[in-house]
Amino acid sequence: MDAHDDPEPFTLDDFRRGLELLAAESPEDWWGGFHDIDHPVGNLNASLCDAISALPDALDAPSILMLEVRGFGELRLQTPEIELRELFRAFSAIYAAKGETAELEWANLAITGEAELGPSIRMLGRAEKRLVVSAARTLLHIDAKPPIPGEPERLERPGVAFAANPVAISAMRQFVEAIEERESAGVRQRRSATKSKYAVAIGVGMAMGAAVVLATRKRR
């Protein structure tokens, strides 16, 4: 599972770790942590759809769902999973209704430099993230099934399909790094708070001890 232009190998464990963190995301929270990548979420979405489509049960799909995204390319999903199909259709419908408006909002942001995202951008972003998170959870559910003796790991074929897109790999890595850095910062903050509590407790204890000694001396 190597990316064509990535100097570091993208392993099955890397793929699994990314899926775990994606699956834990709330679809209502906006993406963060990406930099210097064109269409990071779009590439994640497209490659996760490819990964889902590489599963053996893809042949049981009633049809192949497709969406052409201007300036990006084609999204393609082949799966019998009802939830994924409905989320793909929902994203497609919102894109058809709000895609052009979202493009204008992005263009306006580039000119004005404003930080506030427009309503169409957010509507599309939430719909796309629901699809990405659901795809990650579906792949993890497949991975949790007992292995078949003599067969490759269940995530092997989806992982190879995902890794065919080096931009998606870069986006996955940046997403994982951002989440892990946030978690590390939280741990450091909790440790600092715990040390402060201990210091206060020790200080209070020492003060109380000194007060007891002083009172004893006075009684003597």
mmCIF file with all atom_site columns, C-alpha atoms in Angstrom:
data_model
loop_
_atom_site.group_PDB
_atom_site.id
_atom_site.type_symbol
_atom_site.label_atom_id
_atom_site.label_alt_id
_atom_site.label_comp_id
_atom_site.label_asym_id
_atom_site.label_entity_id
_atom_site.label_seq_id
_atom_site.pdbx_PDB_ins_code
_atom_site.Cartn_x
_atom_site.Cartn_y
_atom_site.Cartn_z
_atom_site.occupancy
_atom_site.B_iso_or_equiv
_atom_site.pdbx_formal_charge
_atom_site.auth_seq_id
_atom_site.auth_comp_id
_atom_site.auth_asym_id
_atom_site.auth_atom_id
_atom_site.pdbx_PDB_model_num
ATOM 1   C CA . MET A 1 1   ? 0.000   0.000   0.000   1.00 0.00 ? 1   MET A CA 1
ATOM 2   C CA . ASP A 1 2   ? 2.483   2.646   -1.160  1.00 0.00 ? 2   ASP A CA 1
ATOM 3   C CA . ALA A 1 3   ? 1.558   6.066   -2.495  1.00 0.00 ? 3   ALA A CA 1
ATOM 4   C CA . HIS A 1 4   ? 3.138   6.786   -5.850  1.00 0.00 ? 4   HIS A CA 1
ATOM 5   C CA . ASP A 1 5   ? 4.653   10.145  -4.822  1.00 0.00 ? 5   ASP A CA 1
ATOM 6   C CA . ASP A 1 6   ? 4.932   9.652   -1.059  1.00 0.00 ? 6   ASP A CA 1
ATOM 7   C CA . PRO A 1 7   ? 8.425   8.915   0.318   1.00 0.00 ? 7   PRO A CA 1
ATOM 8   C CA . GLU A 1 8   ? 7.012   7.031   3.308   1.00 0.00 ? 8   GLU A CA 1
ATOM 9   C CA . PRO A 1 9   ? 5.069   3.791   2.887   1.00 0.00 ? 9   PRO A CA 1
ATOM 10  C CA . PHE A 1 10  ? 1.382   3.969   3.745   1.00 0.00 ? 10  PHE A CA 1
ATOM 11  C CA . THR A 1 11  ? 0.740   0.782   5.668   1.00 0.00 ? 11  THR A CA 1
ATOM 12  C CA . LEU A 1 12  ? -2.413  -1.083  6.560   1.00 0.00 ? 12  LEU A CA 1
ATOM 13  C CA . ASP A 1 13  ? -1.940  0.081   10.160  1.00 0.00 ? 13  ASP A CA 1
ATOM 14  C CA . ASP A 1 14  ? -1.784  3.705   8.941   1.00 0.00 ? 14  ASP A CA 1
ATOM 15  C CA . PHE A 1 15  ? -5.024  3.166   7.061   1.00 0.00 ? 15  PHE A CA 1
ATOM 16  C CA . ARG A 1 16  ? -6.683  1.535   10.073  1.00 0.00 ? 16  ARG A CA 1
ATOM 17  C CA . ARG A 1 17  ? -5.567  4.345   12.411  1.00 0.00 ? 17  ARG A CA 1
ATOM 18  C CA . GLY A 1 18  ? -6.959  6.961   10.052  1.00 0.00 ? 18  GLY A CA 1
ATOM 19  C CA . LEU A 1 19  ? -10.266 5.112   9.833   1.00 0.00 ? 19  LEU A CA 1
ATOM 20  C CA . GLU A 1 20  ? -10.500 4.892   13.627  1.00 0.00 ? 20  GLU A CA 1
ATOM 21  C CA . LEU A 1 21  ? -10.065 8.637   14.036  1.00 0.00 ? 21  LEU A CA 1
ATOM 22  C CA . LEU A 1 22  ? -12.399 9.464   11.154  1.00 0.00 ? 22  LEU A CA 1
ATOM 23  C CA . ALA A 1 23  ? -15.069 7.149   12.548  1.00 0.00 ? 23  ALA A CA 1
ATOM 24  C CA . ALA A 1 24  ? -14.899 8.950   15.901  1.00 0.00 ? 24  ALA A CA 1
ATOM 25  C CA . GLU A 1 25  ? -15.550 12.348  14.311  1.00 0.00 ? 25  GLU A CA 1
ATOM 26  C CA . SER A 1 26  ? -18.832 14.220  14.609  1.00 0.00 ? 26  SER A CA 1
ATOM 27  C CA . PRO A 1 27  ? -20.278 15.037  11.180  1.00 0.00 ? 27  PRO A CA 1
ATOM 28  C CA . GLU A 1 28  ? -21.391 18.387  12.596  1.00 0.00 ? 28  GLU A CA 1
ATOM 29  C CA . ASP A 1 29  ? -17.840 19.528  13.449  1.00 0.00 ? 29  ASP A CA 1
ATOM 30  C CA . TRP A 1 30  ? -15.968 21.357  10.691  1.00 0.00 ? 30  TRP A CA 1
ATOM 31  C CA . TRP A 1 31  ? -12.753 19.892  9.338   1.00 0.00 ? 31  TRP A CA 1
ATOM 32  C CA . GLY A 1 32  ? -9.401  21.232  10.489  1.00 0.00 ? 32  GLY A CA 1
ATOM 33  C CA . GLY A 1 33  ? -5.685  20.512  10.313  1.00 0.00 ? 33  GLY A CA 1
ATOM 34  C CA . PHE A 1 34  ? -5.285  20.465  6.517   1.00 0.00 ? 34  PHE A CA 1
ATOM 35  C CA . HIS A 1 35  ? -2.671  22.602  4.773   1.00 0.00 ? 35  HIS A CA 1
ATOM 36  C CA . ASP A 1 36  ? -1.072  22.822  1.328   1.00 0.00 ? 36  ASP A CA 1
ATOM 37  C CA . ILE A 1 37  ? -3.450  20.251  -0.182  1.00 0.00 ? 37  ILE A CA 1
ATOM 38  C CA . ASP A 1 38  ? -6.015  20.869  -2.915  1.00 0.00 ? 38  ASP A CA 1
ATOM 39  C CA . HIS A 1 39  ? -9.422  19.400  -2.075  1.00 0.00 ? 39  HIS A CA 1
ATOM 40  C CA . PRO A 1 40  ? -8.302  17.369  0.982   1.00 0.00 ? 40  PRO A CA 1
ATOM 41  C CA . VAL A 1 41  ? -11.829 16.371  1.988   1.00 0.00 ? 41  VAL A CA 1
ATOM 42  C CA . GLY A 1 42  ? -12.854 15.703  -1.600  1.00 0.00 ? 42  GLY A CA 1
ATOM 43  C CA . ASN A 1 43  ? -9.882  13.375  -2.042  1.00 0.00 ? 43  ASN A CA 1
ATOM 44  C CA . LEU A 1 44  ? -10.631 11.610  1.244   1.00 0.00 ? 44  LEU A CA 1
ATOM 45  C CA . ASN A 1 45  ? -14.240 11.183  0.189   1.00 0.00 ? 45  ASN A CA 1
ATOM 46  C CA . ALA A 1 46  ? -13.419 9.914   -3.290  1.00 0.00 ? 46  ALA A CA 1
ATOM 47  C CA . SER A 1 47  ? -10.786 7.462   -2.062  1.00 0.00 ? 47  SER A CA 1
ATOM 48  C CA . LEU A 1 48  ? -12.956 6.113   0.756   1.00 0.00 ? 48  LEU A CA 1
ATOM 49  C CA . CYS A 1 49  ? -15.715 5.552   -1.796  1.00 0.00 ? 49  CYS A CA 1
ATOM 50  C CA . ASP A 1 50  ? -13.150 3.656   -3.893  1.00 0.00 ? 50  ASP A CA 1
ATOM 51  C CA . ALA A 1 51  ? -12.167 1.642   -0.807  1.00 0.00 ? 51  ALA A CA 1
ATOM 52  C CA . ILE A 1 52  ? -15.802 0.730   -0.111  1.00 0.00 ? 52  ILE A CA 1
ATOM 53  C CA . SER A 1 53  ? -16.242 -0.186  -3.771  1.00 0.00 ? 53  SER A CA 1
ATOM 54  C CA . ALA A 1 54  ? -13.296 -2.615  -3.502  1.00 0.00 ? 54  ALA A CA 1
ATOM 55  C CA . LEU A 1 55  ? -15.100 -4.761  -0.912  1.00 0.00 ? 55  LEU A CA 1
ATOM 56  C CA . PRO A 1 56  ? -16.303 -8.161  -2.143  1.00 0.00 ? 56  PRO A CA 1
ATOM 57  C CA . ASP A 1 57  ? -19.971 -7.320  -1.548  1.00 0.00 ? 57  ASP A CA 1
ATOM 58  C CA . ALA A 1 58  ? -19.746 -4.405  -3.999  1.00 0.00 ? 58  ALA A CA 1
ATOM 59  C CA . LEU A 1 59  ? -20.869 -6.845  -6.688  1.00 0.00 ? 59  LEU A CA 1
ATOM 60  C CA . ASP A 1 60  ? -24.202 -7.096  -4.852  1.00 0.00 ? 60  ASP A CA 1
ATOM 61  C CA . ALA A 1 61  ? -24.889 -3.385  -5.330  1.00 0.00 ? 61  ALA A CA 1
ATOM 62  C CA . PRO A 1 62  ? -28.077 -2.675  -7.305  1.00 0.00 ? 62  PRO A CA 1
ATOM 63  C CA . SER A 1 63  ? -26.249 0.085   -9.220  1.00 0.00 ? 63  SER A CA 1
ATOM 64  C CA . ILE A 1 64  ? -23.124 2.241   -9.288  1.00 0.00 ? 64  ILE A CA 1
ATOM 65  C CA . LEU A 1 65  ? -23.630 5.749   -7.930  1.00 0.00 ? 65  LEU A CA 1
ATOM 66  C CA . MET A 1 66  ? -21.658 8.539   -9.614  1.00 0.00 ? 66  MET A CA 1
ATOM 67  C CA . LEU A 1 67  ? -21.278 12.280  -9.178  1.00 0.00 ? 67  LEU A CA 1
ATOM 68  C CA . GLU A 1 68  ? -19.215 14.677  -11.286 1.00 0.00 ? 68  GLU A CA 1
ATOM 69  C CA . VAL A 1 69  ? -17.773 17.497  -9.159  1.00 0.00 ? 69  VAL A CA 1
ATOM 70  C CA . ARG A 1 70  ? -16.637 20.574  -11.067 1.00 0.00 ? 70  ARG A CA 1
ATOM 71  C CA . GLY A 1 71  ? -12.946 21.280  -10.698 1.00 0.00 ? 71  GLY A CA 1
ATOM 72  C CA . PHE A 1 72  ? -12.323 17.969  -8.963  1.00 0.00 ? 72  PHE A CA 1
ATOM 73  C CA . GLY A 1 73  ? -13.508 14.921  -10.842 1.00 0.00 ? 73  GLY A CA 1
ATOM 74  C CA . GLU A 1 74  ? -15.852 11.988  -10.432 1.00 0.00 ? 74  GLU A CA 1
ATOM 75  C CA . LEU A 1 75  ? -17.029 10.351  -7.240  1.00 0.00 ? 75  LEU A CA 1
ATOM 76  C CA . ARG A 1 76  ? -18.026 6.721   -7.652  1.00 0.00 ? 76  ARG A CA 1
ATOM 77  C CA . LEU A 1 77  ? -19.600 4.379   -5.127  1.00 0.00 ? 77  LEU A CA 1
ATOM 78  C CA . GLN A 1 78  ? -20.533 0.726   -5.568  1.00 0.00 ? 78  GLN A CA 1
ATOM 79  C CA . THR A 1 79  ? -21.995 -0.846  -2.439  1.00 0.00 ? 79  THR A CA 1
ATOM 80  C CA . PRO A 1 80  ? -25.172 -2.574  -1.272  1.00 0.00 ? 80  PRO A CA 1
ATOM 81  C CA . GLU A 1 81  ? -24.990 -0.694  2.072   1.00 0.00 ? 81  GLU A CA 1
ATOM 82  C CA . ILE A 1 82  ? -28.226 1.289   2.291   1.00 0.00 ? 82  ILE A CA 1
ATOM 83  C CA . GLU A 1 83  ? -26.913 4.014   4.623   1.00 0.00 ? 83  GLU A CA 1
ATOM 84  C CA . LEU A 1 84  ? -23.910 4.753   2.417   1.00 0.00 ? 84  LEU A CA 1
ATOM 85  C CA . ARG A 1 85  ? -26.039 4.856   -0.708  1.00 0.00 ? 85  ARG A CA 1
ATOM 86  C CA . GLU A 1 86  ? -28.509 7.261   0.919   1.00 0.00 ? 86  GLU A CA 1
ATOM 87  C CA . LEU A 1 87  ? -25.719 9.524   2.187   1.00 0.00 ? 87  LEU A CA 1
ATOM 88  C CA . PHE A 1 88  ? -24.121 9.567   -1.261  1.00 0.00 ? 88  PHE A CA 1
ATOM 89  C CA . ARG A 1 89  ? -27.460 10.499  -2.819  1.00 0.00 ? 89  ARG A CA 1
ATOM 90  C CA . ALA A 1 90  ? -28.005 13.192  -0.189  1.00 0.00 ? 90  ALA A CA 1
ATOM 91  C CA . PHE A 1 91  ? -24.589 14.703  -0.870  1.00 0.00 ? 91  PHE A CA 1
ATOM 92  C CA . SER A 1 92  ? -25.244 14.564  -4.619  1.00 0.00 ? 92  SER A CA 1
ATOM 93  C CA . ALA A 1 93  ? -28.589 16.339  -4.210  1.00 0.00 ? 93  ALA A CA 1
ATOM 94  C CA . ILE A 1 94  ? -27.087 19.086  -2.038  1.00 0.00 ? 94  ILE A CA 1
ATOM 95  C CA . TYR A 1 95  ? -24.212 19.494  -4.483  1.00 0.00 ? 95  TYR A CA 1
ATOM 96  C CA . ALA A 1 96  ? -26.673 19.856  -7.369  1.00 0.00 ? 96  ALA A CA 1
ATOM 97  C CA . ALA A 1 97  ? -28.611 22.503  -5.448  1.00 0.00 ? 97  ALA A CA 1
ATOM 98  C CA . LYS A 1 98  ? -25.781 24.372  -3.702  1.00 0.00 ? 98  LYS A CA 1
ATOM 99  C CA . GLY A 1 99  ? -22.593 23.545  -5.611  1.00 0.00 ? 99  GLY A CA 1
ATOM 100 C CA . GLU A 1 100 ? -22.446 26.713  -7.715  1.00 0.00 ? 100 GLU A CA 1
ATOM 101 C CA . THR A 1 101 ? -23.323 28.927  -4.744  1.00 0.00 ? 101 THR A CA 1
ATOM 102 C CA . ALA A 1 102 ? -20.622 27.248  -2.669  1.00 0.00 ? 102 ALA A CA 1
ATOM 103 C CA . GLU A 1 103 ? -18.067 27.937  -5.415  1.00 0.00 ? 103 GLU A CA 1
ATOM 104 C CA . LEU A 1 104 ? -19.031 31.628  -5.364  1.00 0.00 ? 104 LEU A CA 1
ATOM 105 C CA . GLU A 1 105 ? -18.698 31.669  -1.577  1.00 0.00 ? 105 GLU A CA 1
ATOM 106 C CA . TRP A 1 106 ? -15.206 30.136  -1.795  1.00 0.00 ? 106 TRP A CA 1
ATOM 107 C CA . ALA A 1 107 ? -14.222 32.692  -4.443  1.00 0.00 ? 107 ALA A CA 1
ATOM 108 C CA . ASN A 1 108 ? -15.502 35.503  -2.227  1.00 0.00 ? 108 ASN A CA 1
ATOM 109 C CA . LEU A 1 109 ? -13.519 34.182  0.739   1.00 0.00 ? 109 LEU A CA 1
ATOM 110 C CA . ALA A 1 110 ? -10.357 34.154  -1.366  1.00 0.00 ? 110 ALA A CA 1
ATOM 111 C CA . ILE A 1 111 ? -10.908 37.837  -2.204  1.00 0.00 ? 111 ILE A CA 1
ATOM 112 C CA . THR A 1 112 ? -12.042 39.137  1.174   1.00 0.00 ? 112 THR A CA 1
ATOM 113 C CA . GLY A 1 113 ? -9.970  36.873  3.415   1.00 0.00 ? 113 GLY A CA 1
ATOM 114 C CA . GLU A 1 114 ? -12.919 36.422  5.749   1.00 0.00 ? 114 GLU A CA 1
ATOM 115 C CA . ALA A 1 115 ? -12.830 33.469  8.126   1.00 0.00 ? 115 ALA A CA 1
ATOM 116 C CA . GLU A 1 116 ? -16.582 32.867  8.262   1.00 0.00 ? 116 GLU A CA 1
ATOM 117 C CA . LEU A 1 117 ? -17.704 30.139  5.846   1.00 0.00 ? 117 LEU A CA 1
ATOM 118 C CA . GLY A 1 118 ? -20.844 30.659  3.824   1.00 0.00 ? 118 GLY A CA 1
ATOM 119 C CA . PRO A 1 119 ? -24.036 28.648  4.411   1.00 0.00 ? 119 PRO A CA 1
ATOM 120 C CA . SER A 1 120 ? -23.732 26.641  1.188   1.00 0.00 ? 120 SER A CA 1
ATOM 121 C CA . ILE A 1 121 ? -20.130 25.676  1.986   1.00 0.00 ? 121 ILE A CA 1
ATOM 122 C CA . ARG A 1 122 ? -21.184 24.467  5.424   1.00 0.00 ? 122 ARG A CA 1
ATOM 123 C CA . MET A 1 123 ? -24.194 22.580  4.102   1.00 0.00 ? 123 MET A CA 1
ATOM 124 C CA . LEU A 1 124 ? -22.061 20.749  1.543   1.00 0.00 ? 124 LEU A CA 1
ATOM 125 C CA . GLY A 1 125 ? -19.294 20.172  4.087   1.00 0.00 ? 125 GLY A CA 1
ATOM 126 C CA . ARG A 1 126 ? -21.638 18.547  6.593   1.00 0.00 ? 126 ARG A CA 1
ATOM 127 C CA . ALA A 1 127 ? -23.157 16.292  3.940   1.00 0.00 ? 127 ALA A CA 1
ATOM 128 C CA . GLU A 1 128 ? -19.729 15.232  2.693   1.00 0.00 ? 128 GLU A CA 1
ATOM 129 C CA . LYS A 1 129 ? -18.422 14.603  6.202   1.00 0.00 ? 129 LYS A CA 1
ATOM 130 C CA . ARG A 1 130 ? -21.426 12.399  7.010   1.00 0.00 ? 130 ARG A CA 1
ATOM 131 C CA . LEU A 1 131 ? -20.504 10.262  4.001   1.00 0.00 ? 131 LEU A CA 1
ATOM 132 C CA . VAL A 1 132 ? -16.800 10.138  4.945   1.00 0.00 ? 132 VAL A CA 1
ATOM 133 C CA . VAL A 1 133 ? -17.504 9.212   8.580   1.00 0.00 ? 133 VAL A CA 1
ATOM 134 C CA . SER A 1 134 ? -20.031 6.555   7.581   1.00 0.00 ? 134 SER A CA 1
ATOM 135 C CA . ALA A 1 135 ? -17.585 5.044   5.077   1.00 0.00 ? 135 ALA A CA 1
ATOM 136 C CA . ALA A 1 136 ? -14.877 4.874   7.762   1.00 0.00 ? 136 ALA A CA 1
ATOM 137 C CA . ARG A 1 137 ? -17.248 3.201   10.216  1.00 0.00 ? 137 ARG A CA 1
ATOM 138 C CA . THR A 1 138 ? -18.355 0.693   7.573   1.00 0.00 ? 138 THR A CA 1
ATOM 139 C CA . LEU A 1 139 ? -14.752 -0.267  6.807   1.00 0.00 ? 139 LEU A CA 1
ATOM 140 C CA . LEU A 1 140 ? -13.951 -0.678  10.509  1.00 0.00 ? 140 LEU A CA 1
ATOM 141 C CA . HIS A 1 141 ? -17.025 -2.875  10.932  1.00 0.00 ? 141 HIS A CA 1
ATOM 142 C CA . ILE A 1 142 ? -15.728 -5.094  8.120   1.00 0.00 ? 142 ILE A CA 1
ATOM 143 C CA . ASP A 1 143 ? -12.265 -5.132  9.693   1.00 0.00 ? 143 ASP A CA 1
ATOM 144 C CA . ALA A 1 144 ? -13.708 -6.289  13.036  1.00 0.00 ? 144 ALA A CA 1
ATOM 145 C CA . LYS A 1 145 ? -15.071 -9.512  11.545  1.00 0.00 ? 145 LYS A CA 1
ATOM 146 C CA . PRO A 1 146 ? -13.101 -12.718 12.219  1.00 0.00 ? 146 PRO A CA 1
ATOM 147 C CA . PRO A 1 147 ? -10.329 -13.337 9.661   1.00 0.00 ? 147 PRO A CA 1
ATOM 148 C CA . ILE A 1 148 ? -10.750 -16.007 7.032   1.00 0.00 ? 148 ILE A CA 1
ATOM 149 C CA . PRO A 1 149 ? -7.879  -18.536 7.188   1.00 0.00 ? 149 PRO A CA 1
ATOM 150 C CA . GLY A 1 150 ? -5.632  -18.286 4.161   1.00 0.00 ? 150 GLY A CA 1
ATOM 151 C CA . GLU A 1 151 ? -7.230  -15.034 2.992   1.00 0.00 ? 151 GLU A CA 1
ATOM 152 C CA . PRO A 1 152 ? -5.693  -11.526 3.125   1.00 0.00 ? 152 PRO A CA 1
ATOM 153 C CA . GLU A 1 153 ? -6.801  -9.133  5.848   1.00 0.00 ? 153 GLU A CA 1
ATOM 154 C CA . ARG A 1 154 ? -10.258 -7.729  5.201   1.00 0.00 ? 154 ARG A CA 1
ATOM 155 C CA . LEU A 1 155 ? -8.925  -4.172  4.856   1.00 0.00 ? 155 LEU A CA 1
ATOM 156 C CA . GLU A 1 156 ? -6.220  -5.157  2.368   1.00 0.00 ? 156 GLU A CA 1
ATOM 157 C CA . ARG A 1 157 ? -8.175  -4.589  -0.854  1.00 0.00 ? 157 ARG A CA 1
ATOM 158 C CA . PRO A 1 158 ? -9.889  -1.400  0.367   1.00 0.00 ? 158 PRO A CA 1
ATOM 159 C CA . GLY A 1 159 ? -6.508  -0.142  1.604   1.00 0.00 ? 159 GLY A CA 1
ATOM 160 C CA . VAL A 1 160 ? -4.887  -0.680  -1.782  1.00 0.00 ? 160 VAL A CA 1
ATOM 161 C CA . ALA A 1 161 ? -7.772  1.157   -3.469  1.00 0.00 ? 161 ALA A CA 1
ATOM 162 C CA . PHE A 1 162 ? -7.468  4.081   -1.054  1.00 0.00 ? 162 PHE A CA 1
ATOM 163 C CA . ALA A 1 163 ? -3.672  4.268   -1.404  1.00 0.00 ? 163 ALA A CA 1
ATOM 164 C CA . ALA A 1 164 ? -3.944  4.672   -5.181  1.00 0.00 ? 164 ALA A CA 1
ATOM 165 C CA . ASN A 1 165 ? -4.558  8.380   -4.468  1.00 0.00 ? 165 ASN A CA 1
ATOM 166 C CA . PRO A 1 166 ? -1.452  10.035  -2.929  1.00 0.00 ? 166 PRO A CA 1
ATOM 167 C CA . VAL A 1 167 ? -3.392  13.231  -2.189  1.00 0.00 ? 167 VAL A CA 1
ATOM 168 C CA . ALA A 1 168 ? -5.854  11.250  -0.074  1.00 0.00 ? 168 ALA A CA 1
ATOM 169 C CA . ILE A 1 169 ? -2.920  9.700   1.806   1.00 0.00 ? 169 ILE A CA 1
ATOM 170 C CA . SER A 1 170 ? -1.495  13.153  2.551   1.00 0.00 ? 170 SER A CA 1
ATOM 171 C CA . ALA A 1 171 ? -4.912  14.353  3.714   1.00 0.00 ? 171 ALA A CA 1
ATOM 172 C CA . MET A 1 172 ? -5.327  11.293  5.937   1.00 0.00 ? 172 MET A CA 1
ATOM 173 C CA . ARG A 1 173 ? -1.890  11.820  7.486   1.00 0.00 ? 173 ARG A CA 1
ATOM 174 C CA . GLN A 1 174 ? -2.510  15.499  8.169   1.00 0.00 ? 174 GLN A CA 1
ATOM 175 C CA . PHE A 1 175 ? -5.873  14.685  9.723   1.00 0.00 ? 175 PHE A CA 1
ATOM 176 C CA . VAL A 1 176 ? -4.314  12.032  11.993  1.00 0.00 ? 176 VAL A CA 1
ATOM 177 C CA . GLU A 1 177 ? -1.458  14.357  12.983  1.00 0.00 ? 177 GLU A CA 1
ATOM 178 C CA . ALA A 1 178 ? -3.904  17.142  13.882  1.00 0.00 ? 178 ALA A CA 1
ATOM 179 C CA . ILE A 1 179 ? -6.053  14.840  16.026  1.00 0.00 ? 179 ILE A CA 1
ATOM 180 C CA . GLU A 1 180 ? -3.063  13.267  17.778  1.00 0.00 ? 180 GLU A CA 1
ATOM 181 C CA . GLU A 1 181 ? -1.536  16.688  18.474  1.00 0.00 ? 181 GLU A CA 1
ATOM 182 C CA . ARG A 1 182 ? -4.859  17.840  19.922  1.00 0.00 ? 182 ARG A CA 1
ATOM 183 C CA . GLU A 1 183 ? -4.996  14.726  22.105  1.00 0.00 ? 183 GLU A CA 1
ATOM 184 C CA . SER A 1 184 ? -1.381  15.242  23.258  1.00 0.00 ? 184 SER A CA 1
ATOM 185 C CA . ALA A 1 185 ? -2.126  18.868  24.113  1.00 0.00 ? 185 ALA A CA 1
ATOM 186 C CA . GLY A 1 186 ? -5.106  17.712  26.153  1.00 0.00 ? 186 GLY A CA 1
ATOM 187 C CA . VAL A 1 187 ? -2.962  15.199  28.045  1.00 0.00 ? 187 VAL A CA 1
ATOM 188 C CA . ARG A 1 188 ? -0.330  17.859  28.751  1.00 0.00 ? 188 ARG A CA 1
ATOM 189 C CA . GLN A 1 189 ? -3.004  20.241  29.969  1.00 0.00 ? 189 GLN A CA 1
ATOM 190 C CA . ARG A 1 190 ? -4.518  17.618  32.275  1.00 0.00 ? 190 ARG A CA 1
ATOM 191 C CA . ARG A 1 191 ? -1.087  16.730  33.676  1.00 0.00 ? 191 ARG A CA 1
ATOM 192 C CA . SER A 1 192 ? -0.359  20.402  34.292  1.00 0.00 ? 192 SER A CA 1
ATOM 193 C CA . ALA A 1 193 ? -3.689  20.843  36.050  1.00 0.00 ? 193 ALA A CA 1
ATOM 194 C CA . THR A 1 194 ? -3.038  17.738  38.180  1.00 0.00 ? 194 THR A CA 1
ATOM 195 C CA . LYS A 1 195 ? 0.415   19.015  39.169  1.00 0.00 ? 195 LYS A CA 1
ATOM 196 C CA . SER A 1 196 ? -1.103  22.379  40.111  1.00 0.00 ? 196 SER A CA 1
ATOM 197 C CA . LYS A 1 197 ? -3.695  20.642  42.304  1.00 0.00 ? 197 LYS A CA 1
ATOM 198 C CA . TYR A 1 198 ? -0.963  18.601  43.993  1.00 0.00 ? 198 TYR A CA 1
ATOM 199 C CA . ALA A 1 199 ? 1.122   21.724  44.546  1.00 0.00 ? 199 ALA A CA 1
ATOM 200 C CA . VAL A 1 200 ? -1.854  23.517  46.098  1.00 0.00 ? 200 VAL A CA 1
ATOM 201 C CA . ALA A 1 201 ? -2.645  20.477  48.258  1.00 0.00 ? 201 ALA A CA 1
ATOM 202 C CA . ILE A 1 202 ? 0.976   20.230  49.423  1.00 0.00 ? 202 ILE A CA 1
ATOM 203 C CA . GLY A 1 203 ? 1.071   23.944  50.117  1.00 0.00 ? 203 GLY A CA 1
ATOM 204 C CA . VAL A 1 204 ? -2.147  23.774  52.127  1.00 0.00 ? 204 VAL A CA 1
ATOM 205 C CA . GLY A 1 205 ? -0.837  20.725  54.000  1.00 0.00 ? 205 GLY A CA 1
ATOM 206 C CA . MET A 1 206 ? 2.436   22.464  54.841  1.00 0.00 ? 206 MET A CA 1
ATOM 207 C CA . ALA A 1 207 ? 0.595   25.575  56.011  1.00 0.00 ? 207 ALA A CA 1
ATOM 208 C CA . MET A 1 208 ? -1.694  23.514  58.200  1.00 0.00 ? 208 MET A CA 1
ATOM 209 C CA . GLY A 1 209 ? 1.282   21.631  59.624  1.00 0.00 ? 209 GLY A CA 1
ATOM 210 C CA . ALA A 1 210 ? 3.071   24.869  60.430  1.00 0.00 ? 210 ALA A CA 1
ATOM 211 C CA . ALA A 1 211 ? -0.052  26.215  62.116  1.00 0.00 ? 211 ALA A CA 1
ATOM 212 C CA . VAL A 1 212 ? -0.329  23.097  64.285  1.00 0.00 ? 212 VAL A CA 1
ATOM 213 C CA . VAL A 1 213 ? 3.339   23.334  65.318  1.00 0.00 ? 213 VAL A CA 1
ATOM 214 C CA . LEU A 1 214 ? 2.920   27.009  66.153  1.00 0.00 ? 214 LEU A CA 1
ATOM 215 C CA . ALA A 1 215 ? -0.200  26.346  68.204  1.00 0.00 ? 215 ALA A CA 1
ATOM 216 C CA . THR A 1 216 ? 1.544   23.555  70.084  1.00 0.00 ? 216 THR A CA 1
ATOM 217 C CA . ARG A 1 217 ? 4.476   25.783  70.916  1.00 0.00 ? 217 ARG A CA 1
ATOM 218 C CA . LYS A 1 218 ? 2.128   28.462  72.216  1.00 0.00 ? 218 LYS A CA 1
ATOM 219 C CA . ARG A 1 219 ? 0.379   26.006  74.507  1.00 0.00 ? 219 ARG A CA 1
ATOM 220 C CA . ARG A 1 220 ? 3.741   24.966  75.917  1.00 0.00 ? 220 ARG A CA 1
#
